[in-house]
PDB file of C-alpha atoms in Angstrom:
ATOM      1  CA  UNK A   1     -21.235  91.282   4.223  1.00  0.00           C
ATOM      2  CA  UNK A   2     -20.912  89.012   6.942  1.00  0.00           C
ATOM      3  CA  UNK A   3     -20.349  85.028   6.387  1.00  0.00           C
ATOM      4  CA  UNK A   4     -23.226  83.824   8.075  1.00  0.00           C
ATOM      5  CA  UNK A   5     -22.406  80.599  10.722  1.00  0.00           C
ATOM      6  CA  UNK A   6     -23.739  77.521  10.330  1.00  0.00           C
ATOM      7  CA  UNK A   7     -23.708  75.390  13.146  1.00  0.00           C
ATOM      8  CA  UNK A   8     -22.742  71.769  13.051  1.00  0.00           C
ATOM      9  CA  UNK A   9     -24.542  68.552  13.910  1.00  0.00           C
ATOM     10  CA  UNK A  10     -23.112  67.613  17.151  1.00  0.00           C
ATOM     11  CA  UNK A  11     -24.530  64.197  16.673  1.00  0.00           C
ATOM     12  CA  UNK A  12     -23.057  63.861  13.737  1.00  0.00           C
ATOM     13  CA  UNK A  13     -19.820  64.633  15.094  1.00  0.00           C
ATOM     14  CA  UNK A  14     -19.585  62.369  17.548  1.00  0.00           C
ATOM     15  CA  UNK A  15     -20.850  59.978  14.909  1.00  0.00           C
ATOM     16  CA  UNK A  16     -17.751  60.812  12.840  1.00  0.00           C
ATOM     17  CA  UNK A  17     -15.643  60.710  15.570  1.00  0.00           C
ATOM     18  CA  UNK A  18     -16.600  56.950  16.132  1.00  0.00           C
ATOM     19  CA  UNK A  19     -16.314  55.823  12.934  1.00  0.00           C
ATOM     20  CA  UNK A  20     -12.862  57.517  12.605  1.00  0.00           C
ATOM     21  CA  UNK A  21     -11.445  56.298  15.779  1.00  0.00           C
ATOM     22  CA  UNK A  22     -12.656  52.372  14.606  1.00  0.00           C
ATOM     23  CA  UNK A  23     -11.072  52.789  11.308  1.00  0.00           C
ATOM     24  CA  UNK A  24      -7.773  54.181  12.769  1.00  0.00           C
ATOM     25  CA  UNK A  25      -7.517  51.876  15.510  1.00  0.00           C
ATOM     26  CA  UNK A  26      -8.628  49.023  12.792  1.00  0.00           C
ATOM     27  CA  UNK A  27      -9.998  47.351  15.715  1.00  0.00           C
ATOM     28  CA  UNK A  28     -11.587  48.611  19.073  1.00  0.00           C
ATOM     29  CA  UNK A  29     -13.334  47.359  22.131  1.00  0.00           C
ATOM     30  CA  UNK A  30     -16.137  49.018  23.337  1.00  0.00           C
ATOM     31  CA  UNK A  31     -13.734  50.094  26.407  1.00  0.00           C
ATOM     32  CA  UNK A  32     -11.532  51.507  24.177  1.00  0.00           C
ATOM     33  CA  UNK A  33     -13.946  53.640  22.247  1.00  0.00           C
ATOM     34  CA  UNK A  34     -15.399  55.079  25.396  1.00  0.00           C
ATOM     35  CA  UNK A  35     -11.361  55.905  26.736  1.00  0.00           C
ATOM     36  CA  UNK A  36     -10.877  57.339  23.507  1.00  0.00           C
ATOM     37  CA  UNK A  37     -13.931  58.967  22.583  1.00  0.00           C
ATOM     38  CA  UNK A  38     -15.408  60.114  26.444  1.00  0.00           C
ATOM     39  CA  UNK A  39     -18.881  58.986  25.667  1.00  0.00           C
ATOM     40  CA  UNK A  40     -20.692  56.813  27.336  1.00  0.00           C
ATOM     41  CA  UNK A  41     -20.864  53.295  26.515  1.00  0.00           C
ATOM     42  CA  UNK A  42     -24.987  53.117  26.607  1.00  0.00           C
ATOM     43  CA  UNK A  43     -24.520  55.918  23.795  1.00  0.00           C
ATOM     44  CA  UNK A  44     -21.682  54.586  21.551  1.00  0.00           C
ATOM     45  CA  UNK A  45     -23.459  51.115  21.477  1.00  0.00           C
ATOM     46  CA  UNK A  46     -26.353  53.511  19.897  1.00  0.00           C
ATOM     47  CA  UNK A  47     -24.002  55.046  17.562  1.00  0.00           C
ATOM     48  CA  UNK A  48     -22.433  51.411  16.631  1.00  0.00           C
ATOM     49  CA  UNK A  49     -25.446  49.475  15.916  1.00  0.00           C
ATOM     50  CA  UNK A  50     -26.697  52.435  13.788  1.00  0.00           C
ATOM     51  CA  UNK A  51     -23.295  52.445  11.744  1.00  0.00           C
ATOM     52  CA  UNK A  52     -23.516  48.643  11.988  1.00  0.00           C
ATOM     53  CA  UNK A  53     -27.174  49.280  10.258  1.00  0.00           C
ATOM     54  CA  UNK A  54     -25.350  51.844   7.915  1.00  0.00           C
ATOM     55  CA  UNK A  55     -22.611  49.457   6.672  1.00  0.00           C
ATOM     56  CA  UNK A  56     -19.548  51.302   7.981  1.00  0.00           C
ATOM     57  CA  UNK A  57     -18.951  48.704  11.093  1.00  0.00           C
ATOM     58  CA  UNK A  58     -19.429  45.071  11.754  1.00  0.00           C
ATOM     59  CA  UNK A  59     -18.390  43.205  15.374  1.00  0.00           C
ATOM     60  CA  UNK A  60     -16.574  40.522  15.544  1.00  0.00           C
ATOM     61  CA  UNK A  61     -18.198  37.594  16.980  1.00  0.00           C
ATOM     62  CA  UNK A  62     -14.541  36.054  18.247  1.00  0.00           C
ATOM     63  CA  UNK A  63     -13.961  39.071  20.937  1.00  0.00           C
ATOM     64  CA  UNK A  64     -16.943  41.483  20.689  1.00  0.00           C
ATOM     65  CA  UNK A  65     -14.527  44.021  18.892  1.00  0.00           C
ATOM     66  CA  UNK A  66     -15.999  46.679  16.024  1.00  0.00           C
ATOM     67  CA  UNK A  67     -13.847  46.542  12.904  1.00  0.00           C
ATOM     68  CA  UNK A  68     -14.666  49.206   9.858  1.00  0.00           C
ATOM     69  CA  UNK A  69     -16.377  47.404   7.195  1.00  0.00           C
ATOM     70  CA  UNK A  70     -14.024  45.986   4.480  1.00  0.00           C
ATOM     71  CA  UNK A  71     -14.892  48.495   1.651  1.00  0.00           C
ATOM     72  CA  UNK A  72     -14.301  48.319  -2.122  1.00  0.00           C
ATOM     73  CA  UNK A  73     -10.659  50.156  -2.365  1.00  0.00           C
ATOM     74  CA  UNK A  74      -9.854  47.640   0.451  1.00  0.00           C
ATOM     75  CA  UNK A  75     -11.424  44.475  -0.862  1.00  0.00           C
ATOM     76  CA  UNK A  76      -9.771  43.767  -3.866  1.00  0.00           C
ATOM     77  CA  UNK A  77     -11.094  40.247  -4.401  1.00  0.00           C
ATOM     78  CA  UNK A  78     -13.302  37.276  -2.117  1.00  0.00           C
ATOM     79  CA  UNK A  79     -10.040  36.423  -0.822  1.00  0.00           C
ATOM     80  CA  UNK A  80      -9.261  39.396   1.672  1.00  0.00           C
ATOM     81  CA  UNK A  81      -8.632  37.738   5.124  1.00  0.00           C
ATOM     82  CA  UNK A  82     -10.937  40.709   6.565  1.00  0.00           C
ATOM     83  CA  UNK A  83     -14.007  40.199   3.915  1.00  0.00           C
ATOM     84  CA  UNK A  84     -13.577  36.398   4.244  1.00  0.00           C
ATOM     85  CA  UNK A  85     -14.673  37.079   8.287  1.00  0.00           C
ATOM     86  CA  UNK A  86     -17.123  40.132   7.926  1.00  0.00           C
ATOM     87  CA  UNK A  87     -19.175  38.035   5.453  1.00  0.00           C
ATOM     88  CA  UNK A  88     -19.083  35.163   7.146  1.00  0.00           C
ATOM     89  CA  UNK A  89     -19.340  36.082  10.780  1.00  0.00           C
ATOM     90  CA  UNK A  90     -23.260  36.218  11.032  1.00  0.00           C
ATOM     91  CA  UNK A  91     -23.613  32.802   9.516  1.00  0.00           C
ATOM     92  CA  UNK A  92     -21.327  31.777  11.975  1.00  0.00           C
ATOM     93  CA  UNK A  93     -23.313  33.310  14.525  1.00  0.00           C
ATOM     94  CA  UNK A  94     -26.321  31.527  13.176  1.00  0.00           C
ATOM     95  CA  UNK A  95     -24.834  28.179  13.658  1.00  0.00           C
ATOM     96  CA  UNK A  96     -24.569  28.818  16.925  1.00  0.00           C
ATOM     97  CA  UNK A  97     -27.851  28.595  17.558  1.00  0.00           C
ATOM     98  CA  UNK A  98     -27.992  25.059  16.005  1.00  0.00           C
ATOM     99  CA  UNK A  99     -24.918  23.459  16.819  1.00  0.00           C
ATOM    100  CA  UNK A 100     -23.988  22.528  20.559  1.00  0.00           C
ATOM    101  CA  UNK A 101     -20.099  23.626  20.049  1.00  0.00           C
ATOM    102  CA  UNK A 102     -18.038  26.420  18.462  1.00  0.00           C
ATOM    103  CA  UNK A 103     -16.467  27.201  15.336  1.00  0.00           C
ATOM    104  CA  UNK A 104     -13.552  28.780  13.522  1.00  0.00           C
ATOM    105  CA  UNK A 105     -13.094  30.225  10.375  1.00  0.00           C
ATOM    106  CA  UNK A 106      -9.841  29.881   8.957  1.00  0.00           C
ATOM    107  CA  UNK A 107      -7.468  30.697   6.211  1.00  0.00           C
ATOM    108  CA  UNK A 108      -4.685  29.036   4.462  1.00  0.00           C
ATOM    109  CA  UNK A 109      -0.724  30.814   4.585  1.00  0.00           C
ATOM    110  CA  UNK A 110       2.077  29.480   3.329  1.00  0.00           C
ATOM    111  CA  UNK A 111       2.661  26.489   6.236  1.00  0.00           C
ATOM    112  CA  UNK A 112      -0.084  26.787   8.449  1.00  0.00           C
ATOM    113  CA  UNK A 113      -3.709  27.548   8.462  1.00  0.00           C
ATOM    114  CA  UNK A 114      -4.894  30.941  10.090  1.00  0.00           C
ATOM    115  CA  UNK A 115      -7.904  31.631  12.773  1.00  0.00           C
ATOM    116  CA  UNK A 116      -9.828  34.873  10.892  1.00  0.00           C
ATOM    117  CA  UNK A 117     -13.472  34.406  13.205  1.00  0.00           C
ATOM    118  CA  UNK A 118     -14.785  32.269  15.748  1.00  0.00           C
ATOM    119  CA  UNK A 119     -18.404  32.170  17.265  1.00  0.00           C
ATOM    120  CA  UNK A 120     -16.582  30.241  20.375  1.00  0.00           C
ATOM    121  CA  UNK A 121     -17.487  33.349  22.821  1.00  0.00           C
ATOM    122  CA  UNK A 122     -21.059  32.844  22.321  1.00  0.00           C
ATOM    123  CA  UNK A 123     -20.915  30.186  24.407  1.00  0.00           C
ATOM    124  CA  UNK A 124     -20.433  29.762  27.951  1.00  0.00           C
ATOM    125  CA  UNK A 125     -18.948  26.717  28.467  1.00  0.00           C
ATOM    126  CA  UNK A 126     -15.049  26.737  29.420  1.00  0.00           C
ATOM    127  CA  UNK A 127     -14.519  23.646  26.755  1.00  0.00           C
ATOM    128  CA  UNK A 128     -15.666  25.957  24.303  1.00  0.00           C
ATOM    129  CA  UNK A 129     -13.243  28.387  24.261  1.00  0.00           C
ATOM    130  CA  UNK A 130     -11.331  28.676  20.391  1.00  0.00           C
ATOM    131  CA  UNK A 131      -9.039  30.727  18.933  1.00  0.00           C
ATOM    132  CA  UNK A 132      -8.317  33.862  19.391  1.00  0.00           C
ATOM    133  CA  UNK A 133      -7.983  35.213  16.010  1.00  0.00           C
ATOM    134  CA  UNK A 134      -4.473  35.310  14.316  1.00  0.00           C
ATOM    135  CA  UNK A 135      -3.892  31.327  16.069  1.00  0.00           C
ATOM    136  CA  UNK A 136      -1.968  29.495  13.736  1.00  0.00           C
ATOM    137  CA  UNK A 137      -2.831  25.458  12.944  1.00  0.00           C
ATOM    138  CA  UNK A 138      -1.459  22.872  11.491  1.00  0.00           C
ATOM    139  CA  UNK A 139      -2.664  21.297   7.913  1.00  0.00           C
ATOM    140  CA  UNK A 140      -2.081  18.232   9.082  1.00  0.00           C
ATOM    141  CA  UNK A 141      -2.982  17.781  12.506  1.00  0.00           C
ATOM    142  CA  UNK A 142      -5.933  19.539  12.841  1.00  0.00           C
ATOM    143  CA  UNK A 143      -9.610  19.096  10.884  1.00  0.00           C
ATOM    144  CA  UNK A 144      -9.474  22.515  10.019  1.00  0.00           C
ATOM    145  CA  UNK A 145      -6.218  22.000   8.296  1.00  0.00           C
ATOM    146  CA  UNK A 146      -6.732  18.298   6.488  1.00  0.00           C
ATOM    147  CA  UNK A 147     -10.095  19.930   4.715  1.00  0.00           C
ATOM    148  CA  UNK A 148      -8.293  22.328   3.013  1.00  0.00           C
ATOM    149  CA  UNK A 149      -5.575  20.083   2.046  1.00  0.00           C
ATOM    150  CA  UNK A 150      -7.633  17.653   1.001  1.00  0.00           C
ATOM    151  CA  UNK A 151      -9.797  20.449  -1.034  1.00  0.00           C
ATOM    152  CA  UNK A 152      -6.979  22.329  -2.741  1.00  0.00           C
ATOM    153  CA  UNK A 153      -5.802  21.849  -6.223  1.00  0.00           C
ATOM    154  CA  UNK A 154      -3.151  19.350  -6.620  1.00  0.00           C
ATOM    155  CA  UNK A 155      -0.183  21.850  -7.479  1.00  0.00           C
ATOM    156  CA  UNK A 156      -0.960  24.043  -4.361  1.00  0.00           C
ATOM    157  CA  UNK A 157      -1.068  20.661  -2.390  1.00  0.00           C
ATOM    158  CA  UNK A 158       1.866  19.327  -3.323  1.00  0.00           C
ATOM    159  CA  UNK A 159       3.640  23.270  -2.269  1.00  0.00           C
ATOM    160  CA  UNK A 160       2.023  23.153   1.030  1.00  0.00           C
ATOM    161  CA  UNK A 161       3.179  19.290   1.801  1.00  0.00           C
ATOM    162  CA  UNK A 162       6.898  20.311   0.406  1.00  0.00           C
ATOM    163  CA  UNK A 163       7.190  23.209   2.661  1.00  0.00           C
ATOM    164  CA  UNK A 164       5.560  20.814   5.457  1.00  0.00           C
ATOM    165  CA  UNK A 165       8.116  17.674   4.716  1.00  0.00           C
ATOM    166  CA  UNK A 166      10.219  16.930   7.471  1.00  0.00           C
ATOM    167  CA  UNK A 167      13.602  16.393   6.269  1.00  0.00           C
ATOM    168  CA  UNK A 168      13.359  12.596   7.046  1.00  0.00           C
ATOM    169  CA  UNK A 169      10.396  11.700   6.976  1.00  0.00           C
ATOM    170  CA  UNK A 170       9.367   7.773   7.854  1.00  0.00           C
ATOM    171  CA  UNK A 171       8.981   5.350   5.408  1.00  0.00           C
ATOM    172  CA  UNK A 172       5.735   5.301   3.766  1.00  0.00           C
ATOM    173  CA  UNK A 173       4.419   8.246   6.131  1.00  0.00           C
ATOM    174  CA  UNK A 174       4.135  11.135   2.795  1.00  0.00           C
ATOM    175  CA  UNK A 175       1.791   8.202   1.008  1.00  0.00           C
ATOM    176  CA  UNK A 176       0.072   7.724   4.107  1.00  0.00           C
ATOM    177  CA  UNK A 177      -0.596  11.331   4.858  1.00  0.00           C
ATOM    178  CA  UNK A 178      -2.128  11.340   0.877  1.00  0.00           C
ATOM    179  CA  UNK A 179      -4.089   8.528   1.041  1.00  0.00           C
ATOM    180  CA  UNK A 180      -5.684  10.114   4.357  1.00  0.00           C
ATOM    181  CA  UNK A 181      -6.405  13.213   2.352  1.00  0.00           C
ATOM    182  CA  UNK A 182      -7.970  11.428  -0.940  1.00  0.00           C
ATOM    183  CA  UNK A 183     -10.247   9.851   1.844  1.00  0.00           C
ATOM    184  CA  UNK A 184     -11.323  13.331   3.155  1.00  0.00           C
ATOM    185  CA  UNK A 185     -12.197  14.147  -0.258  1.00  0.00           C
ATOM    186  CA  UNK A 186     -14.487  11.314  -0.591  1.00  0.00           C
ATOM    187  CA  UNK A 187     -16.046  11.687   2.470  1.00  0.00           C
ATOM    188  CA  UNK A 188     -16.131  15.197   2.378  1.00  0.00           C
ATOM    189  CA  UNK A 189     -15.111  16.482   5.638  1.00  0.00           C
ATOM    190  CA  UNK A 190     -11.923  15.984   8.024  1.00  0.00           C
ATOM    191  CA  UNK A 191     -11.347  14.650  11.137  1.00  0.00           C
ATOM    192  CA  UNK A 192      -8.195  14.757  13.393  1.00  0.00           C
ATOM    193  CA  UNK A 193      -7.627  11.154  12.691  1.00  0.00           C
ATOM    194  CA  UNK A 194      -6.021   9.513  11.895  1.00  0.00           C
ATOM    195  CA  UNK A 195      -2.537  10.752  13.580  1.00  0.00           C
ATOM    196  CA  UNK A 196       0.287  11.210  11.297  1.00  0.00           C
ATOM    197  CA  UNK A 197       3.701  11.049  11.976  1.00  0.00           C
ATOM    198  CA  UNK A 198       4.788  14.019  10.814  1.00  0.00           C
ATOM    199  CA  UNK A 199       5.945  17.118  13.264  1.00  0.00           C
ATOM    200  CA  UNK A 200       4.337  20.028  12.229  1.00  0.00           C
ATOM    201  CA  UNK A 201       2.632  22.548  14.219  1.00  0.00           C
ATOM    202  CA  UNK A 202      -0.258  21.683  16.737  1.00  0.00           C
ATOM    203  CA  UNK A 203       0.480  17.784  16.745  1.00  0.00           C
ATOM    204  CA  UNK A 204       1.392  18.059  20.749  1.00  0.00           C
ATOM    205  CA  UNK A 205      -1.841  19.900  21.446  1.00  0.00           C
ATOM    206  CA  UNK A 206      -4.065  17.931  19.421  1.00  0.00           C
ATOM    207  CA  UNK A 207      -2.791  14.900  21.365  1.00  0.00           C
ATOM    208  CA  UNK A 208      -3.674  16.747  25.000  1.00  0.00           C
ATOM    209  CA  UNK A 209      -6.342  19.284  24.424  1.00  0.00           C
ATOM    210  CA  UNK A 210      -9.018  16.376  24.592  1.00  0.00           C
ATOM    211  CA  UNK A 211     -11.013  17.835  21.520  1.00  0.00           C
ATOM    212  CA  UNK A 212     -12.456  16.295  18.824  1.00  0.00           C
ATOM    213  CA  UNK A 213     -13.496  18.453  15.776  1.00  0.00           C
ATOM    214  CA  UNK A 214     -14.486  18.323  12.148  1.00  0.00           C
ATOM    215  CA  UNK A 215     -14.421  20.306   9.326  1.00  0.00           C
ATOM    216  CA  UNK A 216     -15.283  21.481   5.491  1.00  0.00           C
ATOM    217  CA  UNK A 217     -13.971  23.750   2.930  1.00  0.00           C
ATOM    218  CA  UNK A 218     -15.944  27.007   1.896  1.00  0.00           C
ATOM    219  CA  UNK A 219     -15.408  26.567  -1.571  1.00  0.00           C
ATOM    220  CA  UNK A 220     -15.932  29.822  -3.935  1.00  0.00           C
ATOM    221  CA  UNK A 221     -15.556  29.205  -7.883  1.00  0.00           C
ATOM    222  CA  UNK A 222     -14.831  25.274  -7.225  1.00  0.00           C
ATOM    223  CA  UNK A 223     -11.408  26.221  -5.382  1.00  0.00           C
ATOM    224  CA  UNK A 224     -11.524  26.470  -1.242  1.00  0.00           C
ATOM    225  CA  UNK A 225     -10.681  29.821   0.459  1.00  0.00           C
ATOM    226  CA  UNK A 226     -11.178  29.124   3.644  1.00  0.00           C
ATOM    227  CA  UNK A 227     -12.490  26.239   5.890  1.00  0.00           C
ATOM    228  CA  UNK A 228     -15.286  26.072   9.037  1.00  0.00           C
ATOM    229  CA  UNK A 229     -14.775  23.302  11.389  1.00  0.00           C
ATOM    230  CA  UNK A 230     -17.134  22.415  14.998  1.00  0.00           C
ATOM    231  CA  UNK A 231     -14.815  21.177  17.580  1.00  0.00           C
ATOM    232  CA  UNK A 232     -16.238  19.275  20.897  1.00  0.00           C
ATOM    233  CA  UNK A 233     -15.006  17.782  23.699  1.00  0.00           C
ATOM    234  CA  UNK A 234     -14.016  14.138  23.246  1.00  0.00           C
ATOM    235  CA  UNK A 235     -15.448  13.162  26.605  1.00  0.00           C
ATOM    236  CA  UNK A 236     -18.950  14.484  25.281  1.00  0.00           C
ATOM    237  CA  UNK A 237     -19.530  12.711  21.865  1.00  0.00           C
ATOM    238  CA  UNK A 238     -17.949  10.207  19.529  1.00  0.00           C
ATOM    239  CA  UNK A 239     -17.499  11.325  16.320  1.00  0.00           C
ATOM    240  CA  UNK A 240     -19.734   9.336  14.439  1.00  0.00           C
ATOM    241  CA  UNK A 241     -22.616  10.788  16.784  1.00  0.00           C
ATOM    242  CA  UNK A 242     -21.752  14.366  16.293  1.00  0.00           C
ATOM    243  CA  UNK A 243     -21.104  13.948  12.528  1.00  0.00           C
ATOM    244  CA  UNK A 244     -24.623  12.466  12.309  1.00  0.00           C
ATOM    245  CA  UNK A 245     -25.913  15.186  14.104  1.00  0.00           C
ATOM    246  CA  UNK A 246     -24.277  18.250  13.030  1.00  0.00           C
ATOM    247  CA  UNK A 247     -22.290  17.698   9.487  1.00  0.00           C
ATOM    248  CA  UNK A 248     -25.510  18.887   7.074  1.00  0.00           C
ATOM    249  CA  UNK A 249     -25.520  22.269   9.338  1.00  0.00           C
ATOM    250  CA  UNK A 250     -22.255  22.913   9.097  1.00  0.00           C
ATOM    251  CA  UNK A 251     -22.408  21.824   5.230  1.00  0.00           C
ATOM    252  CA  UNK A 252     -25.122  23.989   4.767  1.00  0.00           C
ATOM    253  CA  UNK A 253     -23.258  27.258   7.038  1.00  0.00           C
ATOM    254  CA  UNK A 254     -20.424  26.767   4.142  1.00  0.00           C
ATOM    255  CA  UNK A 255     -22.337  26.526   1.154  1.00  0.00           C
ATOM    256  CA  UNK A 256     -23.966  30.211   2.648  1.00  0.00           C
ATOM    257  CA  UNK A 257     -20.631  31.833   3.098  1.00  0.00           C
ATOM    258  CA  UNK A 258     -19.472  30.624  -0.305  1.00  0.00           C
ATOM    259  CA  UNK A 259     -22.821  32.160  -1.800  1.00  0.00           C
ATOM    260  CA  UNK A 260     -22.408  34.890  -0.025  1.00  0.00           C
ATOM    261  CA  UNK A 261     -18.843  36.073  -0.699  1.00  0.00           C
ATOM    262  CA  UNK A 262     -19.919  35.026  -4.504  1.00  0.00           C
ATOM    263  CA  UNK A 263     -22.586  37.237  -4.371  1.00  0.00           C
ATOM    264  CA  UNK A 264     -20.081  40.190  -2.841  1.00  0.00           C
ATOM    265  CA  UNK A 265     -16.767  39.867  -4.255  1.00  0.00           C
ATOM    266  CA  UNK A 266     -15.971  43.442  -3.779  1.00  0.00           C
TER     267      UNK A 266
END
């Protein structure tokens, strides 16, 4: 007897073939999925917002590339750099559309704080331009870096200011660095000022870039994982201004991330 043939989907296939070419290539343009796959790009930005819909791909707001969604072998815990960003990269998106500047997401590593998302290309404005992702920052220069310091538990700040300790530091410079730190806890956000003596990484750009920024901590169980900062051009607002403006949005955009990796921790 004959083995009847079924035929496939070709679809389907092509589908597949998508999907599988994302998840090996961990990331991929839209470019590089048509090179690769030969389709056209009107039809694979069919096939991508319907695996988008499907929860298989999400795209990254920080360069418009498709990344497979972080799924539960993968994401372990909350604190998977790659869950951290797919969960919060449409609120980031959202804030876009009620703050006047970009964002980044970032994470903390052992002596520096790392870019995982920005929202920065969804505006066209050349000041606006963050990241890209992987950019390393400083803790202590930076907004971004001072709210997670000042958020942290005291053992893991103590680590992250040992490993950052200049090996001679000026007088009085580690109590003023802590004192600037208990008053980012009170106020409950950072600021690049004031600036510290200390050497680390990103002090010589923070003094030239012209940007001012703040920041929060996304904090998940009462401990930070990550932090979300708004950075501006100093030429275009004071601080005070901006704060007044645009702290309870961004407040509010980390209190929904936090919720929302809660609500998803694998």
């Amino acid at each position: 007897m004959l083995e009847r043939r079924v035929k496939t989907v070709r679809a389907l296939e092509r589908g597949l073939d998508v999907l599988i070419e994302v998840q090996t290539r961990k990331a991929a343009s839209l470019h590089e999925l048509h090179q690769a796959t030969g389709l056209p790009k009107a039809t694979l930005l069919r096939m991508l917002v319907t695996l988008g819909q499907k929860g298989l791909v999400w795209q990254r707001l920080a360069d418009g590339a498709y990344l497979p969604h972080v799924d539960r072998i993968e994401r372990a815990s909350f604190t998977s750099s790659a869950h951290i960003a797919e969960i919060a990269s449409p609120y980031m998106k959202a804030l876009s559309t009620k703050v006047a500047w970009p964002s980044v997401l970032a994470a903390p590593r052992l002596d520096h704080m790392e870019i995982l998302e920005t929202n920065s290309p969804l505006f066209r404005l050349d000041s606006a331009i963050l990241g890209p992702v992987g950019v390393k920052l400083s803790y202590i220069h930076t907004a971004t870096g001072r709210a997670y310091l000042a958020a942290c538990g005291d053992a893991e700040r103590d680590s992250i200011i040992d490993r950052l300790r200049p090996a001679n530091p000026p007088e009085g410079s580690e109590a003023e660095l802590r004192q600037m730190l208990q008053q980012v806890r009170q106020r409950g956000y950072a600021t690049r000022d004031p600036l510290l003596p200390w050497p680390d990484r990103s002090k010589q750009l923070v003094l030239r870039d012209g940007r001012r920024s703040m920041a929060v901590p996304i904090l998940v169980g009462g401990s930070p994982i990550a932090t979300i900062n708004v950075t501006w051009p100093g030429r275009r607002g004071a601080d005070e201004a901006v704060v007044q403006r645009h702290l309870e949005a961004l407040k509010a955009t980390a209190r929904a991330i936090a919720a929302a990796l809660e609500a998803n921790p694998n």
